[in-house]
Amino acid sequence: MTEETTETLYRIGAGDLVVGVSGFTVRPPEARKKPRVSSFLDANFERILELKPDLVLGFSDLQADLGRELCKRGVPVYLFNQRSIAEILQTVRVVGALVGRAEASEKLADELTANLERHAEAAEKLPRRPRVFFEEWHEPLISGIRWCSELVELVGGEDVCRESREHPEAKGRIFTPEAVAQRDPEAVIASWCGRKAKREKIVSRPGWAAVRAVVDDQLYEVKSSFILQPGPAALTDGVEQLARIVAAVARGEKLPPPRPGDLRAA
């Protein structure tokens, strides 16, 4: 019922065990051929029962009601609730253990860890650590969930809303535009969950005309499918894009926008 467990299963050679996926699944592409049985907040319980799964995997307290209903219908459910980099790596290991592929999932976790270490080493060579605001949503303005904050700092940035990583729920990460403006981020990285980020929405916020990121046009987008899934995507393609952005800002450079008027991208 969530994308990152599907990607993990395919990465450890267990894609043949997957009988149904979330409708938001994009990684890997071949998984999209599987029956789509859920969104993030809803599920087709009858379709899931028709597939006769031995196990249903989900993520987040927001899927607790879905898990409860499936349990009442006699389906085994394992709900993860990972929020940090360490918890993402542990989830990879647990997913593999649950399907009898513990060795393969341990190898994957080690590969992901080595990739993070490579980025951390590269960050140490940057000339400075730029101030970064990572935004997960725009109205209300929500800062990045914990693994996003940790990844920003791992690749050499300083998260201007670092304290919010202690709040797993979105309501604990809401800021007024004025409050973020006072912290004067040098770069803004937007990843609006399931929606294209809009430059005009960012630059028109109250008090943002003088924000360094706006003045220097260091406004970026990382698509949510790369960074807001707490699994392999965030620790590979997601962190790679964050690293390119932070390195460019640290060096006083700018990455190009995909099209005129769009936010810059890595």
PDB file of C-alpha atoms in Angstrom, residues 45-133:
ATOM      1  CA  PHE A  45     -10.371  -4.084   0.428  1.00  0.00           C
ATOM      2  CA  GLU A  46     -12.335  -6.467  -1.768  1.00  0.00           C
ATOM      3  CA  ARG A  47      -9.644  -6.379  -4.470  1.00  0.00           C
ATOM      4  CA  ILE A  48      -6.947  -7.031  -1.883  1.00  0.00           C
ATOM      5  CA  LEU A  49      -8.861 -10.043  -0.546  1.00  0.00           C
ATOM      6  CA  GLU A  50      -9.290 -11.388  -4.088  1.00  0.00           C
ATOM      7  CA  LEU A  51      -5.497 -11.412  -4.472  1.00  0.00           C
ATOM      8  CA  LYS A  52      -5.164 -13.633  -1.352  1.00  0.00           C
ATOM      9  CA  PRO A  53      -2.010 -11.946   0.006  1.00  0.00           C
ATOM     10  CA  ASP A  54       0.063 -13.650   2.692  1.00  0.00           C
ATOM     11  CA  LEU A  55       1.116 -10.209   3.900  1.00  0.00           C
ATOM     12  CA  VAL A  56       0.144  -6.568   3.355  1.00  0.00           C
ATOM     13  CA  LEU A  57       2.787  -3.880   3.853  1.00  0.00           C
ATOM     14  CA  GLY A  58       1.977  -0.257   4.645  1.00  0.00           C
ATOM     15  CA  PHE A  59       3.557   2.930   5.925  1.00  0.00           C
ATOM     16  CA  SER A  60       2.638   5.622   8.422  1.00  0.00           C
ATOM     17  CA  ASP A  61       0.100   6.165  11.146  1.00  0.00           C
ATOM     18  CA  LEU A  62      -2.063   7.617   8.371  1.00  0.00           C
ATOM     19  CA  GLN A  63      -2.604   4.056   7.108  1.00  0.00           C
ATOM     20  CA  ALA A  64      -3.505   2.726  10.548  1.00  0.00           C
ATOM     21  CA  ASP A  65      -7.226   2.554   9.745  1.00  0.00           C
ATOM     22  CA  LEU A  66      -6.503   0.633   6.542  1.00  0.00           C
ATOM     23  CA  GLY A  67      -4.348  -1.807   8.460  1.00  0.00           C
ATOM     24  CA  ARG A  68      -6.984  -2.222  11.141  1.00  0.00           C
ATOM     25  CA  GLU A  69      -9.689  -3.015   8.605  1.00  0.00           C
ATOM     26  CA  LEU A  70      -7.518  -5.598   6.869  1.00  0.00           C
ATOM     27  CA  CYS A  71      -6.674  -7.210  10.202  1.00  0.00           C
ATOM     28  CA  LYS A  72     -10.395  -7.454  10.981  1.00  0.00           C
ATOM     29  CA  ARG A  73     -10.797  -9.242   7.645  1.00  0.00           C
ATOM     30  CA  GLY A  74      -8.106 -11.746   8.558  1.00  0.00           C
ATOM     31  CA  VAL A  75      -5.212 -10.387   6.520  1.00  0.00           C
ATOM     32  CA  PRO A  76      -1.720 -10.213   8.106  1.00  0.00           C
ATOM     33  CA  VAL A  77      -0.477  -6.611   8.060  1.00  0.00           C
ATOM     34  CA  TYR A  78       2.889  -4.991   8.844  1.00  0.00           C
ATOM     35  CA  LEU A  79       2.795  -1.201   9.106  1.00  0.00           C
ATOM     36  CA  PHE A  80       6.089   0.655   9.086  1.00  0.00           C
ATOM     37  CA  ASN A  81       6.475   4.197  10.416  1.00  0.00           C
ATOM     38  CA  GLN A  82      10.040   5.140   9.495  1.00  0.00           C
ATOM     39  CA  ARG A  83      10.983   8.809   9.721  1.00  0.00           C
ATOM     40  CA  SER A  84      14.784   8.964   9.872  1.00  0.00           C
ATOM     41  CA  ILE A  85      17.587   7.716   7.638  1.00  0.00           C
ATOM     42  CA  ALA A  86      18.427   5.046  10.209  1.00  0.00           C
ATOM     43  CA  GLU A  87      14.808   3.903  10.315  1.00  0.00           C
ATOM     44  CA  ILE A  88      14.637   3.745   6.507  1.00  0.00           C
ATOM     45  CA  LEU A  89      17.654   1.443   6.457  1.00  0.00           C
ATOM     46  CA  GLN A  90      16.132  -0.686   9.204  1.00  0.00           C
ATOM     47  CA  THR A  91      12.890  -0.920   7.234  1.00  0.00           C
ATOM     48  CA  VAL A  92      14.810  -2.233   4.227  1.00  0.00           C
ATOM     49  CA  ARG A  93      16.268  -4.966   6.422  1.00  0.00           C
ATOM     50  CA  VAL A  94      12.918  -5.870   7.978  1.00  0.00           C
ATOM     51  CA  VAL A  95      11.130  -6.055   4.605  1.00  0.00           C
ATOM     52  CA  GLY A  96      13.713  -8.554   3.412  1.00  0.00           C
ATOM     53  CA  ALA A  97      13.475 -10.612   6.588  1.00  0.00           C
ATOM     54  CA  LEU A  98       9.670 -10.768   6.318  1.00  0.00           C
ATOM     55  CA  VAL A  99       9.869 -12.384   2.870  1.00  0.00           C
ATOM     56  CA  GLY A 100      12.832 -14.665   3.507  1.00  0.00           C
ATOM     57  CA  ARG A 101      15.406 -12.460   1.746  1.00  0.00           C
ATOM     58  CA  ALA A 102      17.331 -11.175   4.752  1.00  0.00           C
ATOM     59  CA  GLU A 103      20.742 -11.536   3.124  1.00  0.00           C
ATOM     60  CA  ALA A 104      19.704  -9.623   0.018  1.00  0.00           C
ATOM     61  CA  SER A 105      18.107  -6.818   2.044  1.00  0.00           C
ATOM     62  CA  GLU A 106      21.191  -6.532   4.259  1.00  0.00           C
ATOM     63  CA  LYS A 107      23.291  -6.143   1.119  1.00  0.00           C
ATOM     64  CA  LEU A 108      20.937  -3.447  -0.177  1.00  0.00           C
ATOM     65  CA  ALA A 109      21.063  -1.590   3.151  1.00  0.00           C
ATOM     66  CA  ASP A 110      24.861  -1.704   3.022  1.00  0.00           C
ATOM     67  CA  GLU A 111      24.862  -0.324  -0.543  1.00  0.00           C
ATOM     68  CA  LEU A 112      22.548   2.508   0.460  1.00  0.00           C
ATOM     69  CA  THR A 113      24.714   3.290   3.492  1.00  0.00           C
ATOM     70  CA  ALA A 114      27.874   3.379   1.375  1.00  0.00           C
ATOM     71  CA  ASN A 115      26.192   5.820  -1.013  1.00  0.00           C
ATOM     72  CA  LEU A 116      25.278   8.119   1.874  1.00  0.00           C
ATOM     73  CA  GLU A 117      28.820   7.958   3.211  1.00  0.00           C
ATOM     74  CA  ARG A 118      30.141   8.954  -0.212  1.00  0.00           C
ATOM     75  CA  HIS A 119      27.914  12.032  -0.222  1.00  0.00           C
ATOM     76  CA  ALA A 120      28.890  12.930   3.344  1.00  0.00           C
ATOM     77  CA  GLU A 121      32.569  12.794   2.404  1.00  0.00           C
ATOM     78  CA  ALA A 122      31.962  15.017  -0.626  1.00  0.00           C
ATOM     79  CA  ALA A 123      30.088  17.518   1.554  1.00  0.00           C
ATOM     80  CA  GLU A 124      33.140  17.960   3.758  1.00  0.00           C
ATOM     81  CA  LYS A 125      35.011  19.417   0.764  1.00  0.00           C
ATOM     82  CA  LEU A 126      32.452  22.150   0.048  1.00  0.00           C
ATOM     83  CA  PRO A 127      33.656  25.724   0.656  1.00  0.00           C
ATOM     84  CA  ARG A 128      30.764  26.408   3.052  1.00  0.00           C
ATOM     85  CA  ARG A 129      27.411  25.108   4.295  1.00  0.00           C
ATOM     86  CA  PRO A 130      24.544  27.135   2.774  1.00  0.00           C
ATOM     87  CA  ARG A 131      21.279  27.717   4.652  1.00  0.00           C
ATOM     88  CA  VAL A 132      18.504  25.634   3.088  1.00  0.00           C
ATOM     89  CA  PHE A 133      14.735  25.534   3.482  1.00  0.00           C
TER      90      PHE A 133
END
